[in-house]
Amino acid sequence: MRKALFSFEESYELRFNQPLHEKNPTPPAVAGRDGSIEKIGSRLRQSHILSDCERKQSDELADLQHALESAAQFSLYEQKRYADNSSS
C-alpha cells in the first residue's frame, strides 16, 4: 500500500511538476491555442476579462450609433426648418 501511494505522488509530481502536498498548489499548466504553456486559472480570467471588454465595447458602439442617428435626424430637421423659413 505504501509503495502504491508513493508511486501516485511521484507520478503526480512528475506530471504536474509540483509537489502533491503543496499548501497553495498552482493549477496544472496546459498548452494554449498558440502552443504556449499557460495556467488554467489565468486562461479563465483572461476569457472573463475579454467577454467583459467585448460587452462594454458593444454597449459603447450601440451608444455611438444612437448618437449618430439622433444627430442625423436633428440635422434633417434643421435643414427642413431652414428651407421652410427661406421660402416664407
Short mmCIF file of N, CA and C in Angstrom, two decimals:
data_model
loop_
_atom_site.label_atom_id
_atom_site.label_comp_id
_atom_site.label_asym_id
_atom_site.label_seq_id
_atom_site.Cartn_x
_atom_site.Cartn_y
_atom_site.Cartn_z
N MET A 1 0.83 -1.19 0.00
CA MET A 1 0.00 0.00 0.00
C MET A 1 0.87 1.25 0.00
N ARG A 2 1.88 1.28 0.82
CA ARG A 2 2.79 2.43 0.88
C ARG A 2 3.50 2.62 -0.44
N LYS A 3 3.85 1.57 -1.10
CA LYS A 3 4.53 1.66 -2.39
C LYS A 3 3.59 2.27 -3.44
N ALA A 4 2.31 1.88 -3.45
CA ALA A 4 1.35 2.42 -4.42
C ALA A 4 1.12 3.91 -4.17
N LEU A 5 1.03 4.32 -2.92
CA LEU A 5 0.84 5.72 -2.59
C LEU A 5 2.04 6.55 -3.03
N PHE A 6 3.22 6.02 -2.79
CA PHE A 6 4.42 6.73 -3.19
C PHE A 6 4.48 6.88 -4.71
N SER A 7 4.12 5.87 -5.44
CA SER A 7 4.20 5.96 -6.89
C SER A 7 3.15 6.94 -7.44
N PHE A 8 1.99 7.03 -6.77
CA PHE A 8 0.99 8.01 -7.19
C PHE A 8 1.52 9.42 -6.99
N GLU A 9 2.08 9.69 -5.79
CA GLU A 9 2.64 11.01 -5.52
C GLU A 9 3.76 11.33 -6.50
N GLU A 10 4.59 10.35 -6.74
CA GLU A 10 5.71 10.55 -7.65
C GLU A 10 5.22 10.84 -9.08
N SER A 11 4.20 10.12 -9.52
CA SER A 11 3.68 10.36 -10.87
C SER A 11 2.99 11.73 -10.96
N TYR A 12 2.31 12.14 -9.89
CA TYR A 12 1.68 13.47 -9.87
C TYR A 12 2.74 14.56 -9.97
N GLU A 13 3.81 14.41 -9.17
CA GLU A 13 4.87 15.40 -9.18
C GLU A 13 5.54 15.48 -10.55
N LEU A 14 5.73 14.35 -11.17
CA LEU A 14 6.34 14.35 -12.50
C LEU A 14 5.39 14.94 -13.54
N ARG A 15 4.12 14.61 -13.44
CA ARG A 15 3.16 15.07 -14.45
C ARG A 15 2.91 16.58 -14.35
N PHE A 16 2.68 17.08 -13.17
CA PHE A 16 2.32 18.49 -12.99
C PHE A 16 3.48 19.36 -12.51
N ASN A 17 4.63 18.76 -12.31
CA ASN A 17 5.84 19.48 -11.92
C ASN A 17 5.64 20.29 -10.64
N GLN A 18 4.94 19.72 -9.68
CA GLN A 18 4.76 20.36 -8.38
C GLN A 18 4.49 19.28 -7.35
N PRO A 19 4.85 19.54 -6.08
CA PRO A 19 4.59 18.56 -5.03
C PRO A 19 3.09 18.37 -4.81
N LEU A 20 2.71 17.15 -4.49
CA LEU A 20 1.30 16.82 -4.27
C LEU A 20 0.74 17.53 -3.05
N HIS A 21 1.54 17.68 -2.01
CA HIS A 21 1.05 18.23 -0.75
C HIS A 21 1.45 19.70 -0.57
N GLU A 22 1.55 20.44 -1.63
CA GLU A 22 1.88 21.86 -1.55
C GLU A 22 0.70 22.61 -0.92
N LYS A 23 0.99 23.63 -0.08
CA LYS A 23 -0.08 24.35 0.61
C LYS A 23 -1.01 25.09 -0.36
N ASN A 24 -0.45 25.85 -1.28
CA ASN A 24 -1.24 26.58 -2.27
C ASN A 24 -0.83 26.12 -3.65
N PRO A 25 -1.34 24.97 -4.06
CA PRO A 25 -0.90 24.47 -5.36
C PRO A 25 -1.39 25.36 -6.50
N THR A 26 -0.55 25.49 -7.49
CA THR A 26 -0.95 26.23 -8.68
C THR A 26 -1.63 25.27 -9.63
N PRO A 27 -2.54 25.75 -10.46
CA PRO A 27 -3.20 24.84 -11.38
C PRO A 27 -2.20 24.26 -12.36
N PRO A 28 -2.48 23.07 -12.86
CA PRO A 28 -1.57 22.46 -13.82
C PRO A 28 -1.46 23.30 -15.08
N ALA A 29 -0.32 23.26 -15.70
CA ALA A 29 -0.10 24.01 -16.94
C ALA A 29 -0.76 23.27 -18.10
N VAL A 30 -1.29 24.03 -19.03
CA VAL A 30 -1.90 23.46 -20.23
C VAL A 30 -1.37 24.20 -21.44
N ALA A 31 -1.42 23.55 -22.57
CA ALA A 31 -0.97 24.20 -23.80
C ALA A 31 -2.06 25.12 -24.30
N GLY A 32 -1.68 26.35 -24.64
CA GLY A 32 -2.63 27.31 -25.18
C GLY A 32 -2.87 27.07 -26.66
N ARG A 33 -3.72 27.87 -27.25
CA ARG A 33 -4.04 27.72 -28.67
C ARG A 33 -2.83 27.91 -29.56
N ASP A 34 -1.94 28.80 -29.13
CA ASP A 34 -0.76 29.06 -29.95
C ASP A 34 0.40 28.14 -29.59
N GLY A 35 0.16 27.14 -28.74
CA GLY A 35 1.18 26.18 -28.38
C GLY A 35 1.96 26.58 -27.14
N SER A 36 1.71 27.77 -26.59
CA SER A 36 2.42 28.20 -25.40
C SER A 36 1.81 27.53 -24.17
N ILE A 37 2.55 27.57 -23.10
CA ILE A 37 2.08 26.99 -21.84
C ILE A 37 1.51 28.11 -20.98
N GLU A 38 0.33 27.91 -20.47
CA GLU A 38 -0.27 28.89 -19.57
C GLU A 38 -1.05 28.16 -18.49
N LYS A 39 -1.36 28.86 -17.44
CA LYS A 39 -2.09 28.27 -16.32
C LYS A 39 -3.60 28.32 -16.60
N ILE A 40 -4.32 27.32 -16.12
CA ILE A 40 -5.77 27.23 -16.35
C ILE A 40 -6.48 28.44 -15.77
N GLY A 41 -6.16 28.84 -14.54
CA GLY A 41 -6.81 29.98 -13.91
C GLY A 41 -6.58 31.26 -14.69
N SER A 42 -5.38 31.41 -15.21
CA SER A 42 -5.06 32.60 -16.00
C SER A 42 -5.91 32.66 -17.26
N ARG A 43 -6.09 31.52 -17.90
CA ARG A 43 -6.90 31.48 -19.12
C ARG A 43 -8.35 31.82 -18.81
N LEU A 44 -8.88 31.33 -17.70
CA LEU A 44 -10.26 31.64 -17.33
C LEU A 44 -10.42 33.12 -17.03
N ARG A 45 -9.47 33.71 -16.29
CA ARG A 45 -9.52 35.14 -16.01
C ARG A 45 -9.48 35.95 -17.30
N GLN A 46 -8.61 35.55 -18.21
CA GLN A 46 -8.50 36.27 -19.48
C GLN A 46 -9.79 36.19 -20.27
N SER A 47 -10.45 35.03 -20.27
CA SER A 47 -11.69 34.90 -21.03
C SER A 47 -12.80 35.74 -20.41
N HIS A 48 -12.86 35.82 -19.06
CA HIS A 48 -13.85 36.67 -18.41
C HIS A 48 -13.59 38.14 -18.69
N ILE A 49 -12.32 38.53 -18.62
CA ILE A 49 -11.97 39.93 -18.92
C ILE A 49 -12.30 40.26 -20.36
N LEU A 50 -12.00 39.32 -21.25
CA LEU A 50 -12.27 39.55 -22.67
C LEU A 50 -13.77 39.68 -22.91
N SER A 51 -14.58 38.82 -22.30
CA SER A 51 -16.02 38.91 -22.52
C SER A 51 -16.58 40.21 -21.94
N ASP A 52 -16.03 40.66 -20.79
CA ASP A 52 -16.45 41.95 -20.22
C ASP A 52 -16.10 43.10 -21.15
N CYS A 53 -14.89 43.06 -21.72
CA CYS A 53 -14.46 44.11 -22.65
C CYS A 53 -15.33 44.11 -23.90
N GLU A 54 -15.62 42.92 -24.43
CA GLU A 54 -16.47 42.83 -25.62
C GLU A 54 -17.86 43.40 -25.34
N ARG A 55 -18.40 43.10 -24.16
CA ARG A 55 -19.72 43.60 -23.81
C ARG A 55 -19.71 45.13 -23.69
N LYS A 56 -18.67 45.67 -23.04
CA LYS A 56 -18.55 47.12 -22.90
C LYS A 56 -18.39 47.79 -24.26
N GLN A 57 -17.59 47.19 -25.13
CA GLN A 57 -17.41 47.75 -26.46
C GLN A 57 -18.71 47.72 -27.24
N SER A 58 -19.47 46.66 -27.10
CA SER A 58 -20.75 46.54 -27.78
C SER A 58 -21.72 47.62 -27.28
N ASP A 59 -21.73 47.84 -25.96
CA ASP A 59 -22.59 48.87 -25.38
C ASP A 59 -22.17 50.26 -25.87
N GLU A 60 -20.85 50.51 -25.89
CA GLU A 60 -20.36 51.80 -26.36
C GLU A 60 -20.68 52.01 -27.84
N LEU A 61 -20.55 50.95 -28.63
CA LEU A 61 -20.87 51.05 -30.04
C LEU A 61 -22.35 51.35 -30.26
N ALA A 62 -23.22 50.72 -29.47
CA ALA A 62 -24.65 50.99 -29.57
C ALA A 62 -24.96 52.44 -29.19
N ASP A 63 -24.28 52.94 -28.14
CA ASP A 63 -24.47 54.34 -27.73
C ASP A 63 -24.02 55.31 -28.83
N LEU A 64 -22.89 55.03 -29.44
CA LEU A 64 -22.39 55.89 -30.52
C LEU A 64 -23.32 55.86 -31.73
N GLN A 65 -23.83 54.67 -32.05
CA GLN A 65 -24.75 54.55 -33.18
C GLN A 65 -26.01 55.35 -32.91
N HIS A 66 -26.53 55.28 -31.70
CA HIS A 66 -27.73 56.03 -31.33
C HIS A 66 -27.46 57.54 -31.43
N ALA A 67 -26.28 57.97 -30.96
CA ALA A 67 -25.93 59.39 -31.02
C ALA A 67 -25.83 59.87 -32.47
N LEU A 68 -25.23 59.05 -33.33
CA LEU A 68 -25.12 59.42 -34.74
C LEU A 68 -26.50 59.51 -35.41
N GLU A 69 -27.37 58.56 -35.11
CA GLU A 69 -28.72 58.59 -35.68
C GLU A 69 -29.48 59.83 -35.20
N SER A 70 -29.34 60.16 -33.92
CA SER A 70 -30.02 61.34 -33.38
C SER A 70 -29.48 62.61 -34.03
N ALA A 71 -28.18 62.69 -34.21
CA ALA A 71 -27.57 63.87 -34.85
C ALA A 71 -28.04 63.99 -36.29
N ALA A 72 -28.14 62.87 -37.00
CA ALA A 72 -28.60 62.90 -38.39
C ALA A 72 -30.06 63.36 -38.47
N GLN A 73 -30.90 62.87 -37.57
CA GLN A 73 -32.31 63.29 -37.56
C GLN A 73 -32.43 64.76 -37.23
N PHE A 74 -31.65 65.25 -36.29
CA PHE A 74 -31.68 66.66 -35.93
C PHE A 74 -31.22 67.52 -37.10
N SER A 75 -30.19 67.05 -37.79
CA SER A 75 -29.68 67.79 -38.94
C SER A 75 -30.74 67.88 -40.03
N LEU A 76 -31.44 66.79 -40.30
CA LEU A 76 -32.53 66.81 -41.30
C LEU A 76 -33.64 67.76 -40.87
N TYR A 77 -33.96 67.74 -39.57
CA TYR A 77 -34.99 68.64 -39.04
C TYR A 77 -34.57 70.10 -39.24
N GLU A 78 -33.31 70.42 -38.92
CA GLU A 78 -32.81 71.79 -39.08
C GLU A 78 -32.80 72.21 -40.55
N GLN A 79 -32.43 71.30 -41.44
CA GLN A 79 -32.43 71.62 -42.87
C GLN A 79 -33.84 71.92 -43.37
N LYS A 80 -34.80 71.11 -42.92
CA LYS A 80 -36.19 71.31 -43.33
C LYS A 80 -36.71 72.64 -42.77
N ARG A 81 -36.39 72.92 -41.52
CA ARG A 81 -36.84 74.16 -40.89
C ARG A 81 -36.23 75.38 -41.59
N TYR A 82 -34.97 75.31 -41.95
CA TYR A 82 -34.31 76.40 -42.66
C TYR A 82 -34.94 76.59 -44.03
N ALA A 83 -35.23 75.47 -44.72
CA ALA A 83 -35.85 75.56 -46.05
C ALA A 83 -37.26 76.17 -45.94
N ASP A 84 -38.02 75.80 -44.90
CA ASP A 84 -39.36 76.35 -44.71
C ASP A 84 -39.31 77.85 -44.41
N ASN A 85 -38.33 78.28 -43.62
CA ASN A 85 -38.18 79.70 -43.28
C ASN A 85 -37.71 80.52 -44.49
N SER A 86 -36.91 79.90 -45.35
CA SER A 86 -36.41 80.61 -46.53
C SER A 86 -37.50 80.85 -47.56
N SER A 87 -38.41 79.90 -47.66
CA SER A 87 -39.47 80.02 -48.66
C SER A 87 -40.57 81.00 -48.22
N SER A 88 -40.64 81.26 -46.94
CA SER A 88 -41.70 82.16 -46.43
C SER A 88 -41.43 83.60 -46.69
#
